[in-house]
CSV table of N, CA and C in Angstrom, one decimal:
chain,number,residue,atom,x,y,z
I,177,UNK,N,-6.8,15.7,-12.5
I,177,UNK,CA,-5.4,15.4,-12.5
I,177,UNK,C,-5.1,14.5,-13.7
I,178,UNK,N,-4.4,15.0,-14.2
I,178,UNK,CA,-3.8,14.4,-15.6
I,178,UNK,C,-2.1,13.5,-15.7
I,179,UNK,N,-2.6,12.5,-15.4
I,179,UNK,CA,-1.2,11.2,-14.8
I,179,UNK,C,-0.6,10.9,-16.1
I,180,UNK,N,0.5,10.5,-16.8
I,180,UNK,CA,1.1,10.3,-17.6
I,180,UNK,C,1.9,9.3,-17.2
I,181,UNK,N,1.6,7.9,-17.0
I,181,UNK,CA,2.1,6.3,-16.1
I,181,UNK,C,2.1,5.5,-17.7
I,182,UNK,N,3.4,5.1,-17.2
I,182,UNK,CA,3.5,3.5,-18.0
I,182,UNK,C,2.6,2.4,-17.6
I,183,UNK,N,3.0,1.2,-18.1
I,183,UNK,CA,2.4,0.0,-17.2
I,183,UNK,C,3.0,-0.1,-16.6
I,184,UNK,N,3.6,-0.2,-16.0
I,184,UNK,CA,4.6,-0.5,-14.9
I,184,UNK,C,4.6,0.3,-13.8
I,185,UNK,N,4.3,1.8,-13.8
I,185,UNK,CA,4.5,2.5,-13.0
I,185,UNK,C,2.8,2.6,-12.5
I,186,UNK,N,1.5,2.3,-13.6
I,186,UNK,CA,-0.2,2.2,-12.7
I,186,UNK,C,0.8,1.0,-12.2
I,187,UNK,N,0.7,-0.1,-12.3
I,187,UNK,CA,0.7,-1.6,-11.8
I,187,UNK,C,1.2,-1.3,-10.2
I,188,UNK,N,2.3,-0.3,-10.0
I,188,UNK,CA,2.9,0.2,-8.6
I,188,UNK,C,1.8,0.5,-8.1
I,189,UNK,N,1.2,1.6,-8.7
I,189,UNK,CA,0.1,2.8,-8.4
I,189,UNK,C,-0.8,1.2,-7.5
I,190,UNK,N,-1.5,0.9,-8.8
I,190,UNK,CA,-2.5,0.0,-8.3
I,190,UNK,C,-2.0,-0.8,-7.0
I,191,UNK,N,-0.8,-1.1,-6.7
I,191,UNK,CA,-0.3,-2.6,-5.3
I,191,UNK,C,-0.2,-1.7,-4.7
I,192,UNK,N,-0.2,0.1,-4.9
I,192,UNK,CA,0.0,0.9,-3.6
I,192,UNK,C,-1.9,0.4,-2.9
I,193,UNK,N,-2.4,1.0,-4.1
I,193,UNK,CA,-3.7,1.3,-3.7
I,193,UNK,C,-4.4,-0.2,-2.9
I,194,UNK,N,-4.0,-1.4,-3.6
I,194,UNK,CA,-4.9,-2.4,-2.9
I,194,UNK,C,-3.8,-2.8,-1.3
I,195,UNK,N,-2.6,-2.3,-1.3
I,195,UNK,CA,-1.9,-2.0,0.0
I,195,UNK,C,-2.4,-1.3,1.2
I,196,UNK,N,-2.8,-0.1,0.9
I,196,UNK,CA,-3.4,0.9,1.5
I,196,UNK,C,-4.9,0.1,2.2
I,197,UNK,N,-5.8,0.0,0.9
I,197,UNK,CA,-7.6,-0.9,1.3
I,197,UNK,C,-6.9,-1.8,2.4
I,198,UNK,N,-6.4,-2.7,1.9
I,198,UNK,CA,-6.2,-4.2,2.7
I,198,UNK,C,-5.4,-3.9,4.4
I,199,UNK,N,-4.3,-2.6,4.7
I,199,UNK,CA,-4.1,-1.9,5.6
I,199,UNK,C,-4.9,-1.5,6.5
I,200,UNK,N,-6.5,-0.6,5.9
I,200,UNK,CA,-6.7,-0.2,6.2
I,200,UNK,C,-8.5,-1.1,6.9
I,201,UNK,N,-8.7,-2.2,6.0
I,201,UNK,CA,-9.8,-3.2,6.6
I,201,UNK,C,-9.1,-3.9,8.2
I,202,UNK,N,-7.6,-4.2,8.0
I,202,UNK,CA,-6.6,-4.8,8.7
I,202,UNK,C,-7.3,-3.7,10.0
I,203,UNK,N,-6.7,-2.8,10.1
I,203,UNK,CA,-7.0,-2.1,11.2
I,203,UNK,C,-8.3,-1.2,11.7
I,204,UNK,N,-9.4,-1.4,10.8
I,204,UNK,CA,-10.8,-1.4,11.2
I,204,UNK,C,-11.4,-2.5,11.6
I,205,UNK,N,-10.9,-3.8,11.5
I,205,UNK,CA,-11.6,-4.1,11.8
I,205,UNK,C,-11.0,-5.0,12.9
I,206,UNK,N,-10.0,-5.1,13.8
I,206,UNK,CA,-9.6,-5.3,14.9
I,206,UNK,C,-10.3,-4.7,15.7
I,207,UNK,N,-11.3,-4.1,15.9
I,207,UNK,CA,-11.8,-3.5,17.3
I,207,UNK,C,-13.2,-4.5,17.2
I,208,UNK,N,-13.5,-5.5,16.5
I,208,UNK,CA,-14.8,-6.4,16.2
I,208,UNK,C,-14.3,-7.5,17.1
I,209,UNK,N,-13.0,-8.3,16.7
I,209,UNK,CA,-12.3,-9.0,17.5
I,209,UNK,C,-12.5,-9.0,19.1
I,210,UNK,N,-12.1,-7.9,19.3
I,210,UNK,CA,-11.9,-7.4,21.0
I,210,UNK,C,-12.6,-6.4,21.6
I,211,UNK,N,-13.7,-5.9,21.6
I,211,UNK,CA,-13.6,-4.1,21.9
I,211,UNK,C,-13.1,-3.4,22.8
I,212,UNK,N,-12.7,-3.8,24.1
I,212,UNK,CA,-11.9,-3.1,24.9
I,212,UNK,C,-10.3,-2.9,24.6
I,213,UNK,N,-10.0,-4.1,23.3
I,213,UNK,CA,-8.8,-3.7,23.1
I,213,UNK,C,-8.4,-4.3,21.7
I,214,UNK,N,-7.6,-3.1,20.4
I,214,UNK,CA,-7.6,-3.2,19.8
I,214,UNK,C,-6.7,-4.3,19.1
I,215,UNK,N,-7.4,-5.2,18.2
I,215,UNK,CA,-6.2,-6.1,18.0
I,215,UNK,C,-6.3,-6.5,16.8
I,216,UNK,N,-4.7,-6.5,15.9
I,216,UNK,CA,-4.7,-6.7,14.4
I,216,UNK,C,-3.9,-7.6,13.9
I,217,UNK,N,-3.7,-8.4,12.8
I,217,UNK,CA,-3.1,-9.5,12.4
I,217,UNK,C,-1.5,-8.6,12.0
I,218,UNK,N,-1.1,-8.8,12.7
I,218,UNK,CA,0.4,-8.3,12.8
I,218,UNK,C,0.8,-8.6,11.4
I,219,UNK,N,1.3,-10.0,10.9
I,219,UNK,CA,1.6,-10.5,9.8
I,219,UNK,C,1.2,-9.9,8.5
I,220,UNK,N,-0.7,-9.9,8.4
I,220,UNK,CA,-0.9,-9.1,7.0
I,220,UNK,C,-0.8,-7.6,7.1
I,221,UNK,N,-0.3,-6.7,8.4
I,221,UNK,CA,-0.5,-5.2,8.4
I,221,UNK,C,0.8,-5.2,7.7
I,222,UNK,N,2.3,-6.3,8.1
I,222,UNK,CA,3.1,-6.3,7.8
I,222,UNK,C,3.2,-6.5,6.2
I,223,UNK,N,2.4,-7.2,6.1
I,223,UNK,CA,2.7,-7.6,4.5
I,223,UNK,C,2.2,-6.1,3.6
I,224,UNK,N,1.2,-5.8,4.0
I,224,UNK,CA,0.5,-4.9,3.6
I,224,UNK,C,1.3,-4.0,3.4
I,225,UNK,N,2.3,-3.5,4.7
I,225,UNK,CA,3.1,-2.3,4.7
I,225,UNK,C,4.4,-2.5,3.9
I,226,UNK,N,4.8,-3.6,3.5
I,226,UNK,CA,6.1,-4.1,2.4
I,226,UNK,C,5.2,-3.9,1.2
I,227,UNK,N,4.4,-4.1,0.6
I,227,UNK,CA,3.6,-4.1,-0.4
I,227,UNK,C,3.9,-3.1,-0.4
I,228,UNK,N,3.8,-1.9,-0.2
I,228,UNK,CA,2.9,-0.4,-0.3
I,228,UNK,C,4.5,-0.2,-0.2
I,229,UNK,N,5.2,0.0,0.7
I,229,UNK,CA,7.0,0.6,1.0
I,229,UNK,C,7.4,0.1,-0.9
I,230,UNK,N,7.3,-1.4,-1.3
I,230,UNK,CA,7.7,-1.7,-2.7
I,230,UNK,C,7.5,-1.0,-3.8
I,231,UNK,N,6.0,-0.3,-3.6
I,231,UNK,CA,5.3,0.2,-5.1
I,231,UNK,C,5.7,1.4,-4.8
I,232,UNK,N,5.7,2.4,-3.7
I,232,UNK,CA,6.0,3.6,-3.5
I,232,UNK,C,8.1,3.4,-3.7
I,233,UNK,N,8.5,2.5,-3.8
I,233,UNK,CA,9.9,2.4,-4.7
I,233,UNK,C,9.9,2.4,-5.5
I,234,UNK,N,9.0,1.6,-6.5
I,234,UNK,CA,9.4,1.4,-7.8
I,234,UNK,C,8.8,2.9,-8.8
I,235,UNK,N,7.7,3.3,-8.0
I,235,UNK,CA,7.3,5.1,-8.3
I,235,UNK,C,8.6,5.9,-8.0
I,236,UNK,N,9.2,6.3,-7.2
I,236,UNK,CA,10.3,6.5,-7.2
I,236,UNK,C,11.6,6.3,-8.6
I,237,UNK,N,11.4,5.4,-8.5
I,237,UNK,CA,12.9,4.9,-9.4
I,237,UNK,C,12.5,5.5,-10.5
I,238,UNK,N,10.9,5.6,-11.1
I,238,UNK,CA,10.7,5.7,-12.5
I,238,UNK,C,10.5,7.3,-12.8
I,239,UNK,N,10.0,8.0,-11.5
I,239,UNK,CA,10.2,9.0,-11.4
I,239,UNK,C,12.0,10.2,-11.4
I,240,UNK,N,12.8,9.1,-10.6
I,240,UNK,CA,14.1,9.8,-10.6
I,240,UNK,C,14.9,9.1,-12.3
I,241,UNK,N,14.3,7.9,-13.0
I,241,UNK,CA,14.6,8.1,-14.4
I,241,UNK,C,14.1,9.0,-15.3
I,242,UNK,N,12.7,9.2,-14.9
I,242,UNK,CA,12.3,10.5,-15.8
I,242,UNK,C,13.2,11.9,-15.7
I,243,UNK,N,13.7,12.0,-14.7
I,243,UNK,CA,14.5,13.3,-14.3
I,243,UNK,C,15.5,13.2,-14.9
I,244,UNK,N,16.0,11.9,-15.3
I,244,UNK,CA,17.7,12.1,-15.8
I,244,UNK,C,17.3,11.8,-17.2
């Protein structure tokens, strides 16, 4: 795959990607906590999931200026 990104648009890329990792430790590793029942820091899934909703906008925006 051959990507053609500004700085600005990896920098999204990248807060998607450390969004996604830190998401996804967030909810592996609630079952260590509890094992009969799954349980996750609500707050950082949340943060996690605004992170990731942000960069997946700002890819967007740079994408719908390349079009115009």
């Amino acid at each position: 795959m051959n990507l053609h990104l500004d700085q600005e648009e990896w920098s999204a890329l990248h807060h998607a990607e450390e969004a996604l990792a830190t998401a996804a430790v967030c909810l592996m590793s609630g079952h260590h906590d509890c094992p009969t029942v799954i349980t996750v820091n609500a707050d950082k899934l949340e943060n996690c999931l605004m992170s990731l909703t942000l960069s997946i906008q700002s890819l967007q925006k740079h994408a719908m200026l390349e079009k115009a």
